[in-house]
Structure formats: C-alpha cells, structure tokens
Tab-separated table of C-alpha atoms in Angstrom:
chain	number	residue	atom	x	y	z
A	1255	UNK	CA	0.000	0.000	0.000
A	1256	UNK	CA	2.825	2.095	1.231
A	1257	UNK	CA	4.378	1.667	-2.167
A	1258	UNK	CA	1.575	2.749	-4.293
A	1259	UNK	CA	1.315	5.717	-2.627
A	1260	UNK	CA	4.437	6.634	-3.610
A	1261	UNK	CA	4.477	5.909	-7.078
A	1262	UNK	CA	1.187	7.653	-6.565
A	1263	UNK	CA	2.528	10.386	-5.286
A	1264	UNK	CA	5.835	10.345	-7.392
A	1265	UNK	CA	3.587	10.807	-10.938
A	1266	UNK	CA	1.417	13.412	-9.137
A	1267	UNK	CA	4.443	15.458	-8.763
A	1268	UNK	CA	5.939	14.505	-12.078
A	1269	UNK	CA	2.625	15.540	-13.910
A	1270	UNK	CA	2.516	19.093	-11.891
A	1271	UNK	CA	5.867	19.990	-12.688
A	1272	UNK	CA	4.862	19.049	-16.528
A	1273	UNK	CA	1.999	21.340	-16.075
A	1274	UNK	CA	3.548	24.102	-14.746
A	1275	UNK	CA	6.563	23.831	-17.347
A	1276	UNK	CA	3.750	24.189	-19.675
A	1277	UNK	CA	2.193	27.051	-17.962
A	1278	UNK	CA	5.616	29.104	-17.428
A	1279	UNK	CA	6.839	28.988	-21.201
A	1280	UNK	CA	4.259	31.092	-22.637
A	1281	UNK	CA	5.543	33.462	-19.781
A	1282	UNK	CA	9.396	33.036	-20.589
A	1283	UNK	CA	8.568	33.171	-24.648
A	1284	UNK	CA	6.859	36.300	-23.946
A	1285	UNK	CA	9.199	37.448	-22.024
A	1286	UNK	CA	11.901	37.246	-24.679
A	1287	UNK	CA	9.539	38.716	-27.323
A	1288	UNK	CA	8.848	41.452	-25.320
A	1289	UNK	CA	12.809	42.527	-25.127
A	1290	UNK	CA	13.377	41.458	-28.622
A	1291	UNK	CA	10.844	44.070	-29.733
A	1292	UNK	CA	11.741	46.730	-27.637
A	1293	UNK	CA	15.676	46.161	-28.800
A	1294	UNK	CA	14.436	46.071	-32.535
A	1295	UNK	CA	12.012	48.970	-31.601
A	1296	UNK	CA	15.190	50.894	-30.342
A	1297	UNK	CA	17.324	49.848	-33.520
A	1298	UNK	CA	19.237	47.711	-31.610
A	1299	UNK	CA	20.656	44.216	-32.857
A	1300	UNK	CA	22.049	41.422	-30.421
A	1301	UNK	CA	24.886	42.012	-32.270
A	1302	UNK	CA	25.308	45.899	-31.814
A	1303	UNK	CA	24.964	44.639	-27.894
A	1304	UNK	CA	27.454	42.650	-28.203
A	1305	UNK	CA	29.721	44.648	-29.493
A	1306	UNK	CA	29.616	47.675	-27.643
A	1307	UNK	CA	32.458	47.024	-25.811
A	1308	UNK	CA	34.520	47.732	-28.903
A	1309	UNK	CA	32.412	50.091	-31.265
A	1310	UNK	CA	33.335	53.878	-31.642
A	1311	UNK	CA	37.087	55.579	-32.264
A	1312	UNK	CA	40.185	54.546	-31.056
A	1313	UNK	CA	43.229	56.528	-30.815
A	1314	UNK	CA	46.605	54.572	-31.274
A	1315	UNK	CA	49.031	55.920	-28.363
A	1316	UNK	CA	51.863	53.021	-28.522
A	1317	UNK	CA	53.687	50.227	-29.906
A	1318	UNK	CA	53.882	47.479	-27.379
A	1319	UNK	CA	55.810	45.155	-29.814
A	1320	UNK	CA	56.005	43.070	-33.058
A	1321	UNK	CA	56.008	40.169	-34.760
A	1322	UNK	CA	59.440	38.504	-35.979
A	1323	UNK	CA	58.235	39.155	-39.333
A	1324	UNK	CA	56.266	42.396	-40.044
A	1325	UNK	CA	54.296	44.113	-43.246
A	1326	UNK	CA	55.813	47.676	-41.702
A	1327	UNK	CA	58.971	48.795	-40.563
A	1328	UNK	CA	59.325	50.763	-37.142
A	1329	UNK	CA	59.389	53.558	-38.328
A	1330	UNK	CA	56.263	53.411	-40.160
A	1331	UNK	CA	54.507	51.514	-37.156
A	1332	UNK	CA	55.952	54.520	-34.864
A	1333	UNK	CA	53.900	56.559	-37.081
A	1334	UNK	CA	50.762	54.890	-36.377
A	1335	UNK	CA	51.150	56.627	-33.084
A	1336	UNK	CA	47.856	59.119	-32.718
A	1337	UNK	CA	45.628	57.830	-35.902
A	1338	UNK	CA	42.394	56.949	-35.220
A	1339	UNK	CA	41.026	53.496	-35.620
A	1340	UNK	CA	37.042	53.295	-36.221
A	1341	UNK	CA	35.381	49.857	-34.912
A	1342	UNK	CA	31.610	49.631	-36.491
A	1343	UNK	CA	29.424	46.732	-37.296
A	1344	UNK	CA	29.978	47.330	-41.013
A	1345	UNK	CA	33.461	48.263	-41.372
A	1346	UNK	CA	37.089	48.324	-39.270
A	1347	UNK	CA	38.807	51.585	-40.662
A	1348	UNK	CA	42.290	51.948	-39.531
A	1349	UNK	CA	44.532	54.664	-40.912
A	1350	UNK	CA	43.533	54.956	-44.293
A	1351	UNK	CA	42.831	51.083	-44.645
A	1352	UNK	CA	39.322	50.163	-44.897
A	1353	UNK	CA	38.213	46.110	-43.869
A	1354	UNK	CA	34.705	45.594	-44.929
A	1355	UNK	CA	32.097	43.179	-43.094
A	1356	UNK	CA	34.101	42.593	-39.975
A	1357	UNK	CA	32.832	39.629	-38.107
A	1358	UNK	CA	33.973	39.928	-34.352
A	1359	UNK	CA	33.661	36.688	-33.722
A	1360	UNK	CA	35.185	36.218	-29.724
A	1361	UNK	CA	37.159	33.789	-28.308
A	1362	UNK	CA	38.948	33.211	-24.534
A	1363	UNK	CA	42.276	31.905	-24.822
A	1364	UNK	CA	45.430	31.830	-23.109
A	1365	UNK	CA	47.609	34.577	-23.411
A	1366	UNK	CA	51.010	33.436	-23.810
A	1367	UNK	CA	49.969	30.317	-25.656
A	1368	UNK	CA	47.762	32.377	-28.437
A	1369	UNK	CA	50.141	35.106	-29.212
A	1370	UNK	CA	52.779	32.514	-29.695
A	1371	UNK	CA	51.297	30.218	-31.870
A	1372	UNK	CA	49.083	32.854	-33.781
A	1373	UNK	CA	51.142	35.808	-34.106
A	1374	UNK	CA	54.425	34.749	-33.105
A	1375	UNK	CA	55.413	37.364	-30.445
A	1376	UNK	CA	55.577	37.545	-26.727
A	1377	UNK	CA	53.041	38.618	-24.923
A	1378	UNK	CA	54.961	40.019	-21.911
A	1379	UNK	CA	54.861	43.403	-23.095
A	1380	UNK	CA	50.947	43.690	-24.016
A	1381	UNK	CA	49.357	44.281	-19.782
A	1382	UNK	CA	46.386	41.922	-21.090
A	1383	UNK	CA	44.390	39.943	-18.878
A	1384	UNK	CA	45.106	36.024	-18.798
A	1385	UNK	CA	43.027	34.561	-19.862
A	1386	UNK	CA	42.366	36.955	-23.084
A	1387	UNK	CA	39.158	38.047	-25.266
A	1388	UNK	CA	40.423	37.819	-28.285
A	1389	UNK	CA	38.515	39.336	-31.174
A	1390	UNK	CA	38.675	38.360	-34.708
A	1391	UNK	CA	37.733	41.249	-37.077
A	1392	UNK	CA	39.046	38.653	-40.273
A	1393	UNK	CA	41.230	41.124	-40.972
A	1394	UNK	CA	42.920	41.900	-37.680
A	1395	UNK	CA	42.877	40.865	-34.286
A	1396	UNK	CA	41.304	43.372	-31.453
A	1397	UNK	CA	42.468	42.265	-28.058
A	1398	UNK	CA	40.467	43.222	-24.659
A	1399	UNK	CA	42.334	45.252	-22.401
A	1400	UNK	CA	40.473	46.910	-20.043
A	1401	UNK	CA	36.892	49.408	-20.034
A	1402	UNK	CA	38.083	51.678	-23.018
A	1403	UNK	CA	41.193	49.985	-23.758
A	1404	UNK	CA	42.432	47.733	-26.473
A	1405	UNK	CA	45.309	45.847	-28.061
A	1406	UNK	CA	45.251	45.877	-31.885
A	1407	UNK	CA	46.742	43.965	-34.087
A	1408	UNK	CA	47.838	45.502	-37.252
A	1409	UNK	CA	50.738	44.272	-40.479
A	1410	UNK	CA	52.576	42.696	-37.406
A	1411	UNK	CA	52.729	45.004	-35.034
A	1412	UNK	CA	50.687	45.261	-31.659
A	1413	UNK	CA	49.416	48.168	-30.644
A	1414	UNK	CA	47.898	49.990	-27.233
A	1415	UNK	CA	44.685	51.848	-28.328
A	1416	UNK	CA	42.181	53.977	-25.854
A	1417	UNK	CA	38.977	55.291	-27.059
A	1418	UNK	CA	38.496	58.307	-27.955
A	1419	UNK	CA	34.781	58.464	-29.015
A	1420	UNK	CA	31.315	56.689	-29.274
C-alpha cells in the first residue's frame, strides 16, 4: 500500500511539474519577445549589444611590440602613433585602410599560448588579462584590455589603443 502511494505520489508530482513547465513557457517566450521588440524597436541588434564594448574611435598611443616578421617597418609603425582606428558593425577603418564586413567573432584563450602560436610574439609586453578576449575582425585581431582599452593587431605590429569616441 505504502508503495503505491508513492508511485502515486511520485507521478502526481511529475505531472505538476509538466503542467507548470507548460504554464511558465508562454511566460518566458513572452518574455523574450517582449525585449526582442523593444531592442528592434530601439534599432538595436544582439549584435550591436554585443559589441559595444569595442564600437566607436580609437586613438593609437603606442607600440607594445612586433612580430618577428612584419608588413611595416618601425618607423612606419611609430607613425601609427595618434591615428584613429574606427570599430563599427559594417566596417574596421584603420589609418587609411578600410576592412569591410568585420565579423567579431570572440574567443577566450590563453595569453602566452595564443600570441605565440598565432602571431608569433611575446606577450609580456601587451598588460592583457590572462586569460584573453580575443577578437577576430578577419582582418585583424582586437584584443580586450580593459573598459576603453584595447590591443590591436595591425601588419605585425601590436598596438595599445584607448577610445576616444562613441
């Protein structure tokens, strides 16, 4: 008797939680809707979200270092110094070098072992956080220093970037 009371009592419980799975998912769906409209009614895309972090101007104020093998001399990465780089969802403008469709796709790695294998430099010199956020703009890499602060990667050279503007 005992024991059919508990299976009893076991797929009475089973059967309410069922029910009031089914009664909270309206609730949850319309929950999402309902900020999914408001960030469309705002102009807003998930990815836009995302990607704030990164979006605006950045001014170039150092080299930290470079690869073994460059696409610039120092000299011309020295002049880098103070040009503005401009992060938007359509476009990664840097100097007077335009990279169209960016796709920021993110990734967490390890420091030392990522810029070693992928851009074969230390990364002693860069202050980033281990592990990294490492950004992929397909034709650069944006690394995630700190609020308002970035690494960039550009022909070989790494450089420290703040922003300047939204």
């Amino acid at each position: 008797m005992k024991l059919v009371c508990l299976i009893t009592g076991t797929r009475q419980a089973a059967a309410l939680l069922a029910f009031a799975s089914f009664l909270l998912a309206p609730i949850v769906t319309s929950a999402a809707d309902a900020a999914a409209t408001s960030h469309a009614k705002a102009g807003i895309s998930a990815n836009t979200t995302a990607n704030a972090d990164i979006y605006g101007k950045w001014r170039l104020t150092k080299v930290l270092d470079s690869a073994d093998i460059a696409a610039m001399s120092n000299s011309q990465a020295r002049a880098m110094i103070g040009k503005t780089v401009v992060i938007a969802k359509d476009r990664f403008v840097i100097g007077s070098r335009i990279c169209k469709r960016p796709s920021y796709e993110r990734s967490v790695d390890d420091l030392a072992k990522s810029f070693r294998e992928e851009g074969h430099v230390s990364s002693v010199n860069m202050g980033l956080p281990d592990p990294v956020t490492s950004i992929d703009a397909h034709c650069t890499q944006i690394y995630l220093k700190a609020p308002d602060h970035i690494v960039v990667h550009w022909d070989g050279f790494y450089f420290d970037a703040l922003r300047s503007g939204r």
